[in-house]
C-alpha positions as semicolon CSV with decimal commas, in nm:
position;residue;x (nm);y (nm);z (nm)
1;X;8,322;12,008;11,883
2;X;8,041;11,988;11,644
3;X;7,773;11,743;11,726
4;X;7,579;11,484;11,449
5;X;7,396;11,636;11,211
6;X;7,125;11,492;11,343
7;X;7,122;11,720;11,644
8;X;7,265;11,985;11,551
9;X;7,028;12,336;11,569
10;X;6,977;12,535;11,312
11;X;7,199;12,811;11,369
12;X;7,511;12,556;11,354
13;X;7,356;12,401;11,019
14;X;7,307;12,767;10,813
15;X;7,654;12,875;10,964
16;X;7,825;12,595;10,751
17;X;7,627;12,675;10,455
18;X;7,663;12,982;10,512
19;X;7,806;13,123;10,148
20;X;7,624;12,833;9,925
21;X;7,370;12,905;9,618
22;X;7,010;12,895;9,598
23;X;6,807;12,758;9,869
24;X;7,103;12,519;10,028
25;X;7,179;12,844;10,256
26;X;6,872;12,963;10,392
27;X;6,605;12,661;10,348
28;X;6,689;12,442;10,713
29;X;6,570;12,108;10,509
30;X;6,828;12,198;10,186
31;X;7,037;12,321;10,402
32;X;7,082;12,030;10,646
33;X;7,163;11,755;10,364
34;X;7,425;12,020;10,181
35;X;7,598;12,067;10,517
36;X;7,614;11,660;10,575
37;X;7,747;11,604;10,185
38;X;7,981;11,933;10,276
39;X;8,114;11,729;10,605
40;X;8,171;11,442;10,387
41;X;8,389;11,612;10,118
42;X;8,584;11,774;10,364
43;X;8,682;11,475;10,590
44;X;8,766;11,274;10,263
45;X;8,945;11,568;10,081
46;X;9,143;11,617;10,419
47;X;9,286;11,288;10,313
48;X;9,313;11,320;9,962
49;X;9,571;11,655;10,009
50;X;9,814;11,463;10,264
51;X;9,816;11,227;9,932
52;X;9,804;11,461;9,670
53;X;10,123;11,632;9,838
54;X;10,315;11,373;9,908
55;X;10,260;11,253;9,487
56;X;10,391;11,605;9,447
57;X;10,711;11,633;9,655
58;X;10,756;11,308;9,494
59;X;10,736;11,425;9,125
60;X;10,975;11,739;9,234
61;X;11,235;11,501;9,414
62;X;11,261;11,301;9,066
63;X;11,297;11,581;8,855
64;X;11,624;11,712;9,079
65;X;11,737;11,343;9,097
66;X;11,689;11,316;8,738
67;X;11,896;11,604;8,681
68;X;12,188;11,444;8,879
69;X;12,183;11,127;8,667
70;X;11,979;10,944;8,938
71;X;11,630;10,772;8,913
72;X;11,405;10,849;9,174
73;X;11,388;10,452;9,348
74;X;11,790;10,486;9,317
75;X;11,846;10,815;9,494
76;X;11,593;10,747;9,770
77;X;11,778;10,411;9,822
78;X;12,157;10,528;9,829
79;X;11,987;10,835;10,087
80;X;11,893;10,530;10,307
81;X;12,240;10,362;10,245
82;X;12,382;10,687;10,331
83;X;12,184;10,754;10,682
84;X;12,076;11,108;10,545
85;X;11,729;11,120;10,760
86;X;11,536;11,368;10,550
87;X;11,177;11,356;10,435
88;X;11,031;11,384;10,111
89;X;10,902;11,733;10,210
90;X;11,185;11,837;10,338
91;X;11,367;11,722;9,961
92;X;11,114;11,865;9,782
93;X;11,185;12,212;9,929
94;X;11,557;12,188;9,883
95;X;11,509;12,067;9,554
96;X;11,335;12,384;9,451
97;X;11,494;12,644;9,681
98;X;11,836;12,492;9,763
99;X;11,996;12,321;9,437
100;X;12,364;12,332;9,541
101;X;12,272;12,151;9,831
102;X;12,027;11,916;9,669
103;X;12,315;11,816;9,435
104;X;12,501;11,751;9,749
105;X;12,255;11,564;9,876
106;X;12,234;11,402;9,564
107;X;12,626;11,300;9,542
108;X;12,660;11,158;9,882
109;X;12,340;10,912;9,758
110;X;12,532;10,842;9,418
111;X;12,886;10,768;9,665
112;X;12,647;10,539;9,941
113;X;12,498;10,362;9,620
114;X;12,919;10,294;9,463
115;X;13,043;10,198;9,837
116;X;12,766;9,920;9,855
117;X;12,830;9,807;9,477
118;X;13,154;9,831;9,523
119;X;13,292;9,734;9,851
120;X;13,659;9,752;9,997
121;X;13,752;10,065;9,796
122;X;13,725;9,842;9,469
123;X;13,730;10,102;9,180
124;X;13,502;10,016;8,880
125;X;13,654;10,109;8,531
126;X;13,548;10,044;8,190
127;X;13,711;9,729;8,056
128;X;13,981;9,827;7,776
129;X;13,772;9,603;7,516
130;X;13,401;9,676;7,591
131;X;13,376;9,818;7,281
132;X;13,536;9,514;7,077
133;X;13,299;9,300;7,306
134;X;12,924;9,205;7,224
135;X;12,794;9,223;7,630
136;X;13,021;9,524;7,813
137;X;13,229;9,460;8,059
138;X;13,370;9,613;8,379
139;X;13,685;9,567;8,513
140;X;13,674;9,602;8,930
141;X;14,010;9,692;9,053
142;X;14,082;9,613;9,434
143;X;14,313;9,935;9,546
144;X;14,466;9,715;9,832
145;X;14,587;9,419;9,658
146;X;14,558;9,543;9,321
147;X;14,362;9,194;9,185
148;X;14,090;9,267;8,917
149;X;13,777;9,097;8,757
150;X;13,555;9,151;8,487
151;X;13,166;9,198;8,553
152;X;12,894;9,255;8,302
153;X;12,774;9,576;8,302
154;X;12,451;9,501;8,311
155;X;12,443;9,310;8,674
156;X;12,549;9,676;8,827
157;X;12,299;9,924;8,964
158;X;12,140;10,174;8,722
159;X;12,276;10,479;8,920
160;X;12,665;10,293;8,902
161;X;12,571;10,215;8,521
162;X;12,486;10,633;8,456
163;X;12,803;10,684;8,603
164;X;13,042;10,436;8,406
165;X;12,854;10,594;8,105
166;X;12,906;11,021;8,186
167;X;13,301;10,887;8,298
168;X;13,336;10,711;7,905
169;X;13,186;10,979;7,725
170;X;13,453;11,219;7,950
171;X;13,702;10,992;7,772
């Protein structure tokens, strides 16, 4: 382990600046206050990567979210809804090496994110007149007892709301 500064000799102090320019590598006096800023940089820069990585693996998890109709907040939500345990590093690789499964990944988040929306296998269809109406509608249909009723389109999730839109324009 490497002692203070302070008391360190000056073999230990020119053999971490070893490498630098001018006098900061072979003057003890230069030498010693480069190797204490060096110290510094490193222990906050150690830091600083964990963060810069994880802003990273974040940027490539939207992108392949994106690209499966999903925001970011949305897909890491239905994930959680969905008990699919991965980490963001883990994403980020599969994202970029692995997009068939990343798009499966990405569909059982969109399904976690309908079954909570929608729960007791209630199907959500566009109403017949959204277009005629002013605010759009959706029409939930309950499978089992075959009851329906209208919701506004805008009090459903932004992933749910993508969907309803990609299954009209299929229309």
């Amino acid at each position: 382990a490497l002692h203070t500064l302070v008391e360190m000799k000056r073999d230990k102090v020119f053999a971490i600046t070893k490498g630098f320019r001018g006098r900061s590598n072979n003057c003890f006096r230069i030498a010693h206050r480069a190797a204490e800023k060096a110290l510094q940089h490193e222990y906050r820069d150690r830091k600083n990567r964990k963060r810069d990585m994880r802003t990273m693996w974040i940027e490539r998890i939207n992108a392949g979210a994106r690209e499966h109709g999903l925001k970011y907040g949305d897909f890491i939500h239905g994930m959680k809804l969905a008990n699919i345990d991965l980490d963001r590093k883990v994403l980020a690789d599969i994202c970029v090496t692995e997009p068939p499964a990343f798009q499966l990944v990405c569909h059982m988040s969109r399904e976690a994110l309908i079954a909570k929306y929608a729960p007791n296998g209630v199907v959500q269809r566009p109403a017949e007149d959204a277009e005629e109406v002013a605010v759009p509608r959706v029409t939930k249909v309950d499978l089992a007892t075959g009851a329906s009723t209208e919701m506004l389109v805008d009090q459903l999730p932004p992933a749910i709301r993508a969907q309803l839109e990609k299954d009209k324009g299929r229309q």
